[in-house]
Short mmCIF file of C-alpha atoms in Angstrom, two decimals:
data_model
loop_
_atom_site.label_atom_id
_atom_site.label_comp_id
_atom_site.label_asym_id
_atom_site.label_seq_id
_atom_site.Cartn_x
_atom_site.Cartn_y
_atom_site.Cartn_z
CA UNK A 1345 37.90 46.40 -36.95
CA UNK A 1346 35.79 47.01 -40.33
CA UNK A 1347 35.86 51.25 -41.20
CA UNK A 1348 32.50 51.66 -41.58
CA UNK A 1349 29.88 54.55 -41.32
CA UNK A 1350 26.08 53.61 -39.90
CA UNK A 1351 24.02 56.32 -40.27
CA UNK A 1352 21.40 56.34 -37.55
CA UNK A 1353 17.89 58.45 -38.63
CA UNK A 1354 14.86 59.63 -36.96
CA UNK A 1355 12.53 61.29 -35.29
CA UNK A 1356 12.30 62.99 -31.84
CA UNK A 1357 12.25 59.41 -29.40
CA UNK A 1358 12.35 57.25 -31.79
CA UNK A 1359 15.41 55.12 -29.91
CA UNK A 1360 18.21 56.55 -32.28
CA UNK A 1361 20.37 57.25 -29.59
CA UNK A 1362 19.98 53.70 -27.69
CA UNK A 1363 20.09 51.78 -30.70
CA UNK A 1364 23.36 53.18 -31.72
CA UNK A 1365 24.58 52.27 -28.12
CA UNK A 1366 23.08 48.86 -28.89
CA UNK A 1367 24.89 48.22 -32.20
CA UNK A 1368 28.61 49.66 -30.66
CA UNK A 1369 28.42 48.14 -27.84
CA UNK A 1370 28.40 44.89 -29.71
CA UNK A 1371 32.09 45.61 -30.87
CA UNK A 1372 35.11 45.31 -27.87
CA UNK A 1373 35.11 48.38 -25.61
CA UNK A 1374 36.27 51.10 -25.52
CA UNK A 1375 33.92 52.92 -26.86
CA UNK A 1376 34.14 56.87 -27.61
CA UNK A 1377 31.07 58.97 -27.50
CA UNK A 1378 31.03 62.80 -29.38
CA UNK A 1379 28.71 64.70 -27.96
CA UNK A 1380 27.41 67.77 -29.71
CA UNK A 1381 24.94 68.55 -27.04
CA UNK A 1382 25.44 71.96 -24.81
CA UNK A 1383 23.47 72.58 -22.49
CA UNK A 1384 22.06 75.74 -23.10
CA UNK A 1385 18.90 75.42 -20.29
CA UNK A 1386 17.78 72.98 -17.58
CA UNK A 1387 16.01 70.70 -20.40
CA UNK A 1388 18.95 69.99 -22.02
CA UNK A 1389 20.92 69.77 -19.28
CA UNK A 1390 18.85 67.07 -18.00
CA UNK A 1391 18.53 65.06 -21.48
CA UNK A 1392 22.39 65.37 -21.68
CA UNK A 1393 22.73 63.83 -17.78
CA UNK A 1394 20.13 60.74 -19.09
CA UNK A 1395 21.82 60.07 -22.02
CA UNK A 1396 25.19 59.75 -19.77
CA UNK A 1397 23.84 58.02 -16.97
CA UNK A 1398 22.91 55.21 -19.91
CA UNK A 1399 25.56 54.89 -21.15
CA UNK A 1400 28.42 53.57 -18.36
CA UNK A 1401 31.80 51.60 -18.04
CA UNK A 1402 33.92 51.29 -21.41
CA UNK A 1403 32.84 54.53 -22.23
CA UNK A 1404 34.72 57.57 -23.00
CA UNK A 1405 33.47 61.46 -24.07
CA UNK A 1406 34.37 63.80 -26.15
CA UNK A 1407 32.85 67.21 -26.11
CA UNK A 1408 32.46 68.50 -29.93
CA UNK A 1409 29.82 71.53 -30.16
CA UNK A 1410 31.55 72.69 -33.39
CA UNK A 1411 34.38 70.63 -34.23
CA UNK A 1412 33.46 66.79 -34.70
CA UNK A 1413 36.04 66.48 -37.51
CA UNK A 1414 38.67 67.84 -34.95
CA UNK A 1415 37.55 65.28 -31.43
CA UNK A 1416 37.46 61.71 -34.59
CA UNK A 1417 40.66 62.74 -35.45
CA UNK A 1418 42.07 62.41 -31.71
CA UNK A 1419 40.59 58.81 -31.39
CA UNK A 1420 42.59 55.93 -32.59
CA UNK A 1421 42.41 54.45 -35.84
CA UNK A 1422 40.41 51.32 -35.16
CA UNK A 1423 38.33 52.17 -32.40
CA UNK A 1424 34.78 52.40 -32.20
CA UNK A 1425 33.21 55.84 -32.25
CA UNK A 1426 29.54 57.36 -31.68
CA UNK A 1427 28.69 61.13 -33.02
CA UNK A 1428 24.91 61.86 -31.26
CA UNK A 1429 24.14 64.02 -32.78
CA UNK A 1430 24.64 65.88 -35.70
CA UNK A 1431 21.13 68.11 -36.10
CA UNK A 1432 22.94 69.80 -32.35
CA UNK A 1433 25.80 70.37 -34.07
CA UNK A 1434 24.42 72.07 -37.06
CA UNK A 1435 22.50 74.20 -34.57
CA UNK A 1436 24.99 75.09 -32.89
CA UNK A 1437 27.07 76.48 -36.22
CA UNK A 1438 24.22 78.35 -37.10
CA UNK A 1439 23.63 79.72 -33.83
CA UNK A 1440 27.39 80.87 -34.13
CA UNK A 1441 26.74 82.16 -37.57
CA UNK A 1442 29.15 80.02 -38.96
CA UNK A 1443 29.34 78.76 -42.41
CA UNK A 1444 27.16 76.01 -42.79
CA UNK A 1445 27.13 74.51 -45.79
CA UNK A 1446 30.93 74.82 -45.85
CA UNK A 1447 31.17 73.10 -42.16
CA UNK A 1448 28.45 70.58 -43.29
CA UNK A 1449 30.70 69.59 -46.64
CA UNK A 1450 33.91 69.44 -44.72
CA UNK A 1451 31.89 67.45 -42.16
CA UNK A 1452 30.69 64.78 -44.62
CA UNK A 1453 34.06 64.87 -46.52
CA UNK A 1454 35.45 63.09 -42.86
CA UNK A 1455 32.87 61.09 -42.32
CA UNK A 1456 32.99 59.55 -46.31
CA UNK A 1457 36.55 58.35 -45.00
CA UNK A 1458 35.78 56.31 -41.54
CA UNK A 1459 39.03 54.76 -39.68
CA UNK A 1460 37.19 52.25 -37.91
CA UNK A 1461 33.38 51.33 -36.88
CA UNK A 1462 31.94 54.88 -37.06
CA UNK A 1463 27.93 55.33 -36.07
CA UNK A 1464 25.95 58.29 -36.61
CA UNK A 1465 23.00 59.71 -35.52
CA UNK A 1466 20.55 62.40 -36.81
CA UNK A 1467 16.88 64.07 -36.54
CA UNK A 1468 14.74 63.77 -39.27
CA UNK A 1469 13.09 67.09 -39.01
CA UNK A 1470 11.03 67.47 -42.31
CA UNK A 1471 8.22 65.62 -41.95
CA UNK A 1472 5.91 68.43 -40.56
CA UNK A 1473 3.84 71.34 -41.71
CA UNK A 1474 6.40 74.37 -43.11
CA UNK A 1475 7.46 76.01 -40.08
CA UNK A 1476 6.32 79.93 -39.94
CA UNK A 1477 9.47 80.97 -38.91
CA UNK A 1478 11.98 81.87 -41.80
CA UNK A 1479 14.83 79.88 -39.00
CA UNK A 1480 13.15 76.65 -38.38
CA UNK A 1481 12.86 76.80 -42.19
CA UNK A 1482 16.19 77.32 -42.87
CA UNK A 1483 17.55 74.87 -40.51
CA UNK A 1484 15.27 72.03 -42.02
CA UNK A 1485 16.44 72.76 -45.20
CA UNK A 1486 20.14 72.87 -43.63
CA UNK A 1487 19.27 69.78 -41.62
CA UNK A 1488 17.97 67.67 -44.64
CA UNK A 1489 20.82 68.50 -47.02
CA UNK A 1490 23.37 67.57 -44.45
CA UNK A 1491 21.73 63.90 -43.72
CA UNK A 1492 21.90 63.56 -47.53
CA UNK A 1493 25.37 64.31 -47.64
CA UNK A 1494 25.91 61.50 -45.06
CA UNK A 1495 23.75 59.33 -46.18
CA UNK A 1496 25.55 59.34 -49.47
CA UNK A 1497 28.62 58.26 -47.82
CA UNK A 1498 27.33 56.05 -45.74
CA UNK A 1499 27.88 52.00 -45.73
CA UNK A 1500 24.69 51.90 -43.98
CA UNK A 1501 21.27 54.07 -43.18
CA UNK A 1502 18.83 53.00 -40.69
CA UNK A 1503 15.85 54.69 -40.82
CA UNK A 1504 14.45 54.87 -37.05
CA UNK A 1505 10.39 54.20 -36.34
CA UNK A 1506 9.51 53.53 -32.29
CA UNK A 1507 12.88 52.00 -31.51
CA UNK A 1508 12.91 49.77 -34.38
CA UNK A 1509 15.66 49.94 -36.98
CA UNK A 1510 14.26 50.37 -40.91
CA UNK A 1511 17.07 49.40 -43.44
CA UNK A 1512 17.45 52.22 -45.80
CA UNK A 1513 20.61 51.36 -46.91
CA UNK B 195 -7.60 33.39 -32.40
CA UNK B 196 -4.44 34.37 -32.33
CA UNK B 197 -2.79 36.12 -28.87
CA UNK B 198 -1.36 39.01 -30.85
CA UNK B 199 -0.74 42.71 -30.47
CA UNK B 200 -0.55 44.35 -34.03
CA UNK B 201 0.58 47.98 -33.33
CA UNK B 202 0.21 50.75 -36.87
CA UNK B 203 1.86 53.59 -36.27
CA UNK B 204 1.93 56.81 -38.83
CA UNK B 205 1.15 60.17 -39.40
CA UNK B 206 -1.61 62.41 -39.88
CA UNK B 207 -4.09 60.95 -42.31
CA UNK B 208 -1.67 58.01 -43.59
CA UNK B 209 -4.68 55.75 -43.30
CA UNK B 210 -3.91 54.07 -40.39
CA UNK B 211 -7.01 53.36 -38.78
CA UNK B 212 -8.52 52.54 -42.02
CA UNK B 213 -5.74 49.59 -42.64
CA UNK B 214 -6.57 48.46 -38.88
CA UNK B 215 -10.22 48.14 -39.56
CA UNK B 216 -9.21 46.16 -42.83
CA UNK B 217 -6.97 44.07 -40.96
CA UNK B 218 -9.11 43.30 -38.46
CA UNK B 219 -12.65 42.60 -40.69
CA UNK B 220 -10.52 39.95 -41.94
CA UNK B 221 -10.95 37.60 -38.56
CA UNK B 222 -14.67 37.14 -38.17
CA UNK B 223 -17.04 39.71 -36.14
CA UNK B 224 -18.01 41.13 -33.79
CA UNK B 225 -14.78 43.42 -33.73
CA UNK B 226 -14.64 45.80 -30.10
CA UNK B 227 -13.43 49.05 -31.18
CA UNK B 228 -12.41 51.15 -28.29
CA UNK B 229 -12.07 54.58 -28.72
CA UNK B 230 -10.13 57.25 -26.53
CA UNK B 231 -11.05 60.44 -28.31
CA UNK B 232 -13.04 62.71 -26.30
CA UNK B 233 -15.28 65.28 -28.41
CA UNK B 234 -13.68 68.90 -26.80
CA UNK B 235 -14.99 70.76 -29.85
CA UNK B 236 -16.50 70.88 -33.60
CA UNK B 237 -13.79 69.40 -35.82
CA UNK B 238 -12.85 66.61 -32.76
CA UNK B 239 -16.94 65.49 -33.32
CA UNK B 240 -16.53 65.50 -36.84
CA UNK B 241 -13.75 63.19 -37.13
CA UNK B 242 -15.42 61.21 -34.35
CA UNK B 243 -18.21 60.60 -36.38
CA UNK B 244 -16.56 60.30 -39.78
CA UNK B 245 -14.81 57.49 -38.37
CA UNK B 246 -18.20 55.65 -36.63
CA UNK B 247 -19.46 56.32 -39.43
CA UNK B 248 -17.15 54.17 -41.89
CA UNK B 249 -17.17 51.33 -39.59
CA UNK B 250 -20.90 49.66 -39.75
CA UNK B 251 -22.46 46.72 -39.24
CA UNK B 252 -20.29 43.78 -36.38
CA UNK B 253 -18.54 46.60 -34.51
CA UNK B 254 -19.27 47.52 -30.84
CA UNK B 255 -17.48 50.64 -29.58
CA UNK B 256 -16.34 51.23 -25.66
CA UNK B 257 -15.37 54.45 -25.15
CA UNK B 258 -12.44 54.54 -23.00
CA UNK B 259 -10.69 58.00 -22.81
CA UNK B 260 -8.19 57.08 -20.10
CA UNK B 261 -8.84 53.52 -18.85
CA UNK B 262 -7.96 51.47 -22.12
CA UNK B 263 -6.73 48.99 -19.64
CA UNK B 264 -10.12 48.56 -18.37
CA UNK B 265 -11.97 48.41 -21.54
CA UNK B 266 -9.44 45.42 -22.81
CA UNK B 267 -9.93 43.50 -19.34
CA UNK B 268 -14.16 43.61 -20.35
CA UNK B 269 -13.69 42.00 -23.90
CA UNK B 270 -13.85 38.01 -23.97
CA UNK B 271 -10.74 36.03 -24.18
CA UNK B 272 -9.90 35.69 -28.09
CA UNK B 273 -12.31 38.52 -29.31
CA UNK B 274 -10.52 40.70 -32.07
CA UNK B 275 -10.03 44.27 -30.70
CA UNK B 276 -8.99 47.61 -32.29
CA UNK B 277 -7.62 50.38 -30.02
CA UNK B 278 -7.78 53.90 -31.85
CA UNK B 279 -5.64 55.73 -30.86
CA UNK B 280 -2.97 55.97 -27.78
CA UNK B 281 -2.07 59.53 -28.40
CA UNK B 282 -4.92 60.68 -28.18
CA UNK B 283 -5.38 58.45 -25.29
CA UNK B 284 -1.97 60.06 -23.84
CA UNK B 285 -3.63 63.22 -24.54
CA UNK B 286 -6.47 62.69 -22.07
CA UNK B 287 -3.96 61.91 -19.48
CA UNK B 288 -1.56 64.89 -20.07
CA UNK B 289 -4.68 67.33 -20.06
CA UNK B 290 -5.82 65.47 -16.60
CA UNK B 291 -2.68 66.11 -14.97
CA UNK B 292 -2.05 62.00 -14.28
CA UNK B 293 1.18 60.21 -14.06
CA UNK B 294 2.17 59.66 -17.70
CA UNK B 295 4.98 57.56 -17.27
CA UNK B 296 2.93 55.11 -14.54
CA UNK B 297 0.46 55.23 -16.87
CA UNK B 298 2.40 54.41 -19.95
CA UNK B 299 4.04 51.57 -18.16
CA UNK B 300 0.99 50.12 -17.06
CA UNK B 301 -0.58 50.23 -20.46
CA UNK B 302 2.52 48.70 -22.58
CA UNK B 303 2.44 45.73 -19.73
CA UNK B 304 -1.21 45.21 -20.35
CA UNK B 305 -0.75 44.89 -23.94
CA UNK B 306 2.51 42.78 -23.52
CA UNK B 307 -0.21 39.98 -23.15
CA UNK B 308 -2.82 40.25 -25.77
CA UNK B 309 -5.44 37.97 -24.96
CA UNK B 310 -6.60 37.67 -28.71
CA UNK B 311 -5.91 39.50 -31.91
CA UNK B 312 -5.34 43.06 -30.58
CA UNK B 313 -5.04 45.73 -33.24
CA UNK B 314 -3.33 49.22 -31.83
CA UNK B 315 -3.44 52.57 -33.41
CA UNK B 316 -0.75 55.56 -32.51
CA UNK B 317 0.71 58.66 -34.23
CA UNK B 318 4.04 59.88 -34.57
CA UNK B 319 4.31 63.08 -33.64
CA UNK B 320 8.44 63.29 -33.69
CA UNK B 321 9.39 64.30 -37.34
CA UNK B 322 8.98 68.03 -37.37
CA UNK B 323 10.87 70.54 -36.37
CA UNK B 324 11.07 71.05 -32.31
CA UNK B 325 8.20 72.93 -31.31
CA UNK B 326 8.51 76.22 -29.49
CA UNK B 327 5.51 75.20 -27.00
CA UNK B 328 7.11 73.22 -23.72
CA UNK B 329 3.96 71.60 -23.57
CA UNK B 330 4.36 70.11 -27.22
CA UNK B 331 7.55 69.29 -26.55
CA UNK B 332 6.69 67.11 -23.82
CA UNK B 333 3.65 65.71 -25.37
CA UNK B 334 6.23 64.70 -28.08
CA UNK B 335 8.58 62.93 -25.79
CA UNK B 336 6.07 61.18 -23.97
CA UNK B 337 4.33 59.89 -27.41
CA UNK B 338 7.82 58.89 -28.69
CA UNK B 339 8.39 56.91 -25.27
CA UNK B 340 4.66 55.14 -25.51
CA UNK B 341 5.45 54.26 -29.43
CA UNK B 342 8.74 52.47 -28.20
CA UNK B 343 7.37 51.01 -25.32
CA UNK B 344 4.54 49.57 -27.51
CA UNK B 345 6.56 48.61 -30.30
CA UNK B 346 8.96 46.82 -28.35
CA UNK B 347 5.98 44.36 -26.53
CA UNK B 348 4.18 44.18 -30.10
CA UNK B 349 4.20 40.97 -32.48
CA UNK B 350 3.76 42.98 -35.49
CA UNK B 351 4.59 47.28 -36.14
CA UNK B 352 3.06 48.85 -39.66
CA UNK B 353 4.49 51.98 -40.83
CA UNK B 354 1.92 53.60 -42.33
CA UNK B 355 2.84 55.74 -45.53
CA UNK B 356 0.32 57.05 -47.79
CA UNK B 357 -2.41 54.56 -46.86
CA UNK B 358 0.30 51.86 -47.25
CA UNK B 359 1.90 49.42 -44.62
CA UNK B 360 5.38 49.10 -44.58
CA UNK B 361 6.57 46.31 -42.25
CA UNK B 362 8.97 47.02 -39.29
CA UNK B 363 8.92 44.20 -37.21
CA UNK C 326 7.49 53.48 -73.27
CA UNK C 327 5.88 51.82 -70.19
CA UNK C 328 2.24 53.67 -68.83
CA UNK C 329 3.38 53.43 -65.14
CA UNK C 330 2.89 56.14 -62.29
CA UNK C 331 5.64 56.58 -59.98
CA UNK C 332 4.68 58.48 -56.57
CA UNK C 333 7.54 59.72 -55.01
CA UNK C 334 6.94 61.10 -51.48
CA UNK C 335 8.78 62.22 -48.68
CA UNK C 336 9.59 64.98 -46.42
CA UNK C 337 11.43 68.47 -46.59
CA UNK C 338 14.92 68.24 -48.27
CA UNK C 339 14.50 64.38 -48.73
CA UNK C 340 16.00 64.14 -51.97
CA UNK C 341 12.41 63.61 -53.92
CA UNK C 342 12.70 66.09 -57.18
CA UNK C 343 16.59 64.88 -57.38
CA UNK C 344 15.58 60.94 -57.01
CA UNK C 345 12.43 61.67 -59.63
CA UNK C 346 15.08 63.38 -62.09
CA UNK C 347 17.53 61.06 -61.63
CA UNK C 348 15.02 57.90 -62.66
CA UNK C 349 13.48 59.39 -65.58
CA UNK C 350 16.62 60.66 -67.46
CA UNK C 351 17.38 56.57 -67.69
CA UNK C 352 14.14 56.86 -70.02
CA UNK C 353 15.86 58.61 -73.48
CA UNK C 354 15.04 62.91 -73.68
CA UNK C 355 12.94 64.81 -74.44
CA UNK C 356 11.02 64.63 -70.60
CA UNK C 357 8.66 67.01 -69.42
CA UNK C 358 8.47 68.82 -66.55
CA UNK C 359 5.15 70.11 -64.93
CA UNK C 360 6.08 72.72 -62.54
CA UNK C 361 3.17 73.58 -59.46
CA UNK C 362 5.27 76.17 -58.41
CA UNK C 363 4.30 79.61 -58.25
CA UNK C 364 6.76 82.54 -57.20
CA UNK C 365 4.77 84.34 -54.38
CA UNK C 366 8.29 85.56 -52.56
CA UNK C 367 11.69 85.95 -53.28
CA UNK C 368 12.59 82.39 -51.26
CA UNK C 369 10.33 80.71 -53.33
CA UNK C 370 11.84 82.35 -56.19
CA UNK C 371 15.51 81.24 -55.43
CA UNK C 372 13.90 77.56 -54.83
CA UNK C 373 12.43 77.60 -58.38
CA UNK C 374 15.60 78.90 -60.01
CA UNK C 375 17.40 76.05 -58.13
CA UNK C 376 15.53 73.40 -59.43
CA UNK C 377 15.20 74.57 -62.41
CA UNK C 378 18.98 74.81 -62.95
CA UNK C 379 19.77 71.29 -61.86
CA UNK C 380 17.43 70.69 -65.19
CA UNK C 381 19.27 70.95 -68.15
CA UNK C 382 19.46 70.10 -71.40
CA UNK C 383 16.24 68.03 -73.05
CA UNK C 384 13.94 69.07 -70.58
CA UNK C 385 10.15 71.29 -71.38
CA UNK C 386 8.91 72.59 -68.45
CA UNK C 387 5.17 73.36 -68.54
CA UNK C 388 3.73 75.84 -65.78
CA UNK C 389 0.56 74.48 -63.52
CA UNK C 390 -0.03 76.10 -60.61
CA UNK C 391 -3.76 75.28 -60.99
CA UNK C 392 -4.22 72.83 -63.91
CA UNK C 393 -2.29 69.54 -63.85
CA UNK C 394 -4.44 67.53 -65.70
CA UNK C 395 -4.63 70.12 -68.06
CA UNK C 396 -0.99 70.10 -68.49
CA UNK C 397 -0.91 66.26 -68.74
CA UNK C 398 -2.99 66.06 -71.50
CA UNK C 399 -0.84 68.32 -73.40
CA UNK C 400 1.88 65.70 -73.29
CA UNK C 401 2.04 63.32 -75.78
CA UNK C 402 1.01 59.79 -76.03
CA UNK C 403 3.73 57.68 -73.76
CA UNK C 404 6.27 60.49 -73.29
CA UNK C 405 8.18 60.52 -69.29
CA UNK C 406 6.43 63.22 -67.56
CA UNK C 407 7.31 64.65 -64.15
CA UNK C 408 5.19 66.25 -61.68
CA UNK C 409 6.80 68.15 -58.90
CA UNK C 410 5.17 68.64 -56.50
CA UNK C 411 1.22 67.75 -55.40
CA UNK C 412 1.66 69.82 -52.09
CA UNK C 413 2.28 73.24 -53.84
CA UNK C 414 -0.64 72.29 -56.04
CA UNK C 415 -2.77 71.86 -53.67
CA UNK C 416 -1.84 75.14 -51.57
CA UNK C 417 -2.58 76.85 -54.56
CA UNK C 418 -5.87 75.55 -54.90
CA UNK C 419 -6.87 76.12 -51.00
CA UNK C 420 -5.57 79.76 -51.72
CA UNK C 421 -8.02 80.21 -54.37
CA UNK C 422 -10.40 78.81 -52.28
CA UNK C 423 -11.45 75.98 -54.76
CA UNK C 424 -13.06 73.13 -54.29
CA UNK C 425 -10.02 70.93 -53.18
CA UNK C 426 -11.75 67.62 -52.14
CA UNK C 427 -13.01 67.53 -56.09
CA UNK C 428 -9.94 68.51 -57.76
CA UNK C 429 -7.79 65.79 -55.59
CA UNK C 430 -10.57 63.60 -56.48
CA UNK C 431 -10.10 64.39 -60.16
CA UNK C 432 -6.48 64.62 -60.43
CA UNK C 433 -6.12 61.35 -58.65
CA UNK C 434 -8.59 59.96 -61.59
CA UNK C 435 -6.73 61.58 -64.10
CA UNK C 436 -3.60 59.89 -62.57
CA UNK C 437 -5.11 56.19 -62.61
CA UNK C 438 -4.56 56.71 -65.89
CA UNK C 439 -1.04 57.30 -67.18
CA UNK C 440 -0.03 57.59 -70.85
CA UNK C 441 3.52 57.22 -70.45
CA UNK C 442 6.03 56.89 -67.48
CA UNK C 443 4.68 59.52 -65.30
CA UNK C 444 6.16 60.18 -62.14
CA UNK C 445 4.85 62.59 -59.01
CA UNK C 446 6.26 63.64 -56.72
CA UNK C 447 4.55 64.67 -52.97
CA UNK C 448 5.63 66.33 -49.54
CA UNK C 449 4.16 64.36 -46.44
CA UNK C 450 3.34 66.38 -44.07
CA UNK C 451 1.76 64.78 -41.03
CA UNK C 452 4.63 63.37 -38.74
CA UNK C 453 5.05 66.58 -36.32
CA UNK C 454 2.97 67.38 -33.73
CA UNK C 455 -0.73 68.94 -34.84
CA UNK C 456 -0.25 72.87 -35.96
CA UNK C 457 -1.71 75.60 -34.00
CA UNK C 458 -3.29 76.91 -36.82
CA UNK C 459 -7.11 75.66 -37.92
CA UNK C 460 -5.59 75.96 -41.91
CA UNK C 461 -2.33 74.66 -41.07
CA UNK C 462 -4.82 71.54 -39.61
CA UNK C 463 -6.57 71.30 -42.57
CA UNK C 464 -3.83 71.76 -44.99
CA UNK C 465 -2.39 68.67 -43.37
CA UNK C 466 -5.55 66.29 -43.10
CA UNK C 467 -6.11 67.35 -46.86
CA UNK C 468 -2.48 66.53 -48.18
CA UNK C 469 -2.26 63.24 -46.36
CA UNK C 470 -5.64 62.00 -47.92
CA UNK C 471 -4.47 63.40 -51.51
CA UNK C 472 -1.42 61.23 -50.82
CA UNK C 473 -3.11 58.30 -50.51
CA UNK C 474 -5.79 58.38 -53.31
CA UNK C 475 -2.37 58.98 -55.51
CA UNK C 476 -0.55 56.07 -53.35
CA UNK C 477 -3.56 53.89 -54.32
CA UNK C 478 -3.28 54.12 -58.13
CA UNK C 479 0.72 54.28 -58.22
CA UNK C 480 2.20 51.54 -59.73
CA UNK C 481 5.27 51.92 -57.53
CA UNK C 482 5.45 54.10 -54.31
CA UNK C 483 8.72 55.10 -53.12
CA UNK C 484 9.02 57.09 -49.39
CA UNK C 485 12.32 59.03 -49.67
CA UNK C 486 14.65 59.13 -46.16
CA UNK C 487 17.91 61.25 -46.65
CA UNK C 488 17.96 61.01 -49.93
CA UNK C 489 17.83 57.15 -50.57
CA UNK C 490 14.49 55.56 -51.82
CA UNK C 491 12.55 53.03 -49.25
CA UNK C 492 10.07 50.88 -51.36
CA UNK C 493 6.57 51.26 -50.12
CA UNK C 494 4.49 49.57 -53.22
#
């Protein structure tokens, strides 16, 4: 199985999530799947239940709020692995008040070293007007660091537009 | 004529309709352009009319706020359309309390079959940071969902950047 | 030394300014740098000092908050100029309360124009969901259409994505 890192980028619906699904599931099963996603409300709760309810047999999950580094390290070497997503797990670091830029260099340190077919996925979230809030600020400038970090390391970037896959890289 | 759905998709002033009324003046007239904005204030006329205003002589506009359906079933088989533009069409049906997602199914079946050379405006709406507003939120889901939906069906999708296409599919 | 304009463009944290240093250093020293910042706050401050850091040796930076053109013609004849950014310009100008359809309309003349390798470098702005705010609005509409009376005279357009270059012209 070739160690590779995709990098899957984009918007809010713009078919990141699927198309990962679409490219892993075109290697053997089975097929891990970190999730960063907590579900804080009943929004979340219910976009976390979708995105499960997609995916189905072959599949297994790994819950990884904080520690993605930690949950690829417990899967075997060889076997196919999706992160979705890593603008959640940022959040949730800097909801915790952790160290981000140290957590999003050890991050991309792990992910510049894949041990098998690795995909994943991120929000573009700079493409707006300057948020007002000094946050939303701070975590786009967090959030656009860290996908250049992993983009750097990356074998390949696709660059997501209405469920269509641009090549970036 | 060609049977052919063209679908541009970009942001805020990236010249989108402009390149769809180039692409389209390029087949002979008269070009239907059918419009969905609806004039709710001052600066929503004045873009209304900056836009009539460019297009001139061959065009004949329908104005179709929520049935763009409809308005494509009147035009003759093989007549070049342009359909500007599905958010705000999606707009019009969020703000009328309808069934989006019916709706949004119906529409991306109607233009799975383009009965000529069918030119289709949207925005994308999903590259800034979450907004705080539910409503937003939801408006930027269901826009994401239409652009996929529409993309998926279409023959040809334009990235618009800058007043330039970029090709993704 | 080639008269070419480069338009680099892309969103928050994108990698722009780093992509736009890292092509004209290939061009031999001395390069200037034409800097639209202007320090209203101590987070713009720290910004400024960041960039200007990364700079090092061989570099002249020339302060234009207001007066681009004016700085560009105190360059001389086919020396590698870079802009960063048109955005901040432009803010600067709608907080002076200029007249900012003329002065995009001259700078993008001025632009058509280039006397060496000059290369500019833009935020887009318009792929979140419309702002609240009436100047937020207009800030938008009025940076996407500076964008792309630049984009039309460029000789090469690049959209930046995580920090890797897409080709748009």
């Amino acid at each position: 199985m070739p160690e590779t890192l995709t990098f899957l980028l984009g918007g809010a619906r713009s078919g990141k999530s699927a198309h990962a699904e679409r490219l892993i599931t075109q290697i053997p099963a089975p097929w891990t799947y970190i999730a960063t996603a907590q579900a804080y409300d009943d929004e979340m709760r219910e976009r976390i239940s979708i995105h499960r309810d997609r995916r189905g047999e072959g599949w297994q999950t790994l819950d990884a709020p904080l520690d993605i580094a930690g949950a690829l390290g417990s899967v075997p070497e060889g076997a196919p692995v999706l992160v979705d997503c890593l603008t959640l797990w940022l959040t949730n670091h800097m909801l915790a008040d952790h160290d981000v830029e140290a957590e999003c260099a050890a991050l991309a340190d792990v992910l510049s070293r894949p041990r098998g077919p690795w995909f994943v996925v991120s929000n573009e979230v700079g493409l707006g007007i300057v948020p007002d809030n000094a946050l939303a600020r701070r975590f786009r400038d967090d959030a656009g660091r860290l996908n250049q970090k992993v983009a750097a390391v990356a074998d390949a970037v696709l660059y997501m537009v209405a469920g269509l896959p641009m090549k970036v890289k």
